[in-house]
Amino acid sequence: MTESASAVPPPHTGSVRTAPARTVSVRAAAAGAAVSLALIVAIVLGSRFLHDFDSALLPYAVASVFLAFGVAYRYTVWISAPGARRLFNKGWSSFFSRANFRRAPTALPKMIATYLGFQKFLGARSHARWAAHQLIFWGCVLASLITFPLTWGWFTFTSGSGSGPGYEMRIWGFKILGFDSLNILGWLMFHGLDVAAVLVIPGASYFLWRRMRDRGAMTGQRFAYDLVPLLALIVISVTGLLLTFSSVFLRGGGYEFLAVLHMVSVIFTLVYVPFGKFFHIVQRPAAVGMQLFKYTARQDEEIFTCRRCHEPIDTGPYVDNLRATMRDLDLGFDAWAEYCPRCKRVLRGNAYLTQVKKGFK
């Protein structure tokens, strides 16, 4: 099977439709300021005008405000790029589409559970990596659900006697439930962060060990991007467990030093999140929308076939979206998206034989 060089798709010439860097920075800074201000207002209102706010947790609250600014800033910059903007628009439009919900009402819940919650796509690479990622994911989710509301003064635990064992959990001042600190529920309430730490430590340690031993991981890793996040998670978890160990077994010995070390590690991590590897946590929901976009297109049997061998490539809307993104980026070979990988190799090889090699004597 051979094809002439004329079968090679012609290049596309166009212009990159991107906003000036200064405009993007100003827009991102404005978005960050707006989100930070909204969080501050939410903290004030949620803590009943700081009545339930614990001043000892002020550094954590300030760090969370910086986190909100950084996430909004980075997210705005991210979706300003043509490819990310198209992914964002297509993903979220599919995410909130009524037509998609009517056509496949169970698709979105399944994708949220499998793609966001259980990350089954990682299991195809390695079961060990999937298990470690699950430990980190659910440990961080549990820690976030506890830490942020407590830091902002949204959650409070009060005792009628001042020292227990009966406690009440209140959210925004409203009683949610009462519990005994001496039973299993009470123990979980007061040691939820310890449970999260026990989940995170083995997961982060596995990835750290893998990056120290796996040659493929070592060649491409960067210390600040790949190793620092894992070390930060381990330090936070270990110091958190040591705080509990100090209060239970050492009668508070070394507690102040451990508390400062734990606070510094948490604040560093919160500030680091928007500008490091953890930012993929914020990006992932948009990818779920893109998966939904592809899934609903398949339901309509809009499968695009290769222009040369007529083998299925992907959905028609997905190929059209890919070509449009390549044109936005001024990539002059967007027509190649209409060919399968094998045919791309054949066409490139034939073009080399007929146009390049013939020039050699």
PDB file of C-alpha atoms in Angstrom, residues 144 171 179 183 194:
ATOM      1  CA  SER A 144      -9.656  19.002  53.597  1.00  0.00           C
ATOM      2  CA  ILE A 171     -22.152  24.119  61.496  1.00  0.00           C
ATOM      3  CA  PHE A 179     -21.994  12.523  70.286  1.00  0.00           C
ATOM      4  CA  ASN A 183     -17.459   5.932  71.709  1.00  0.00           C
ATOM      5  CA  ASP A 194      -5.024  11.112  62.185  1.00  0.00           C
TER       6      ASP A 194
END
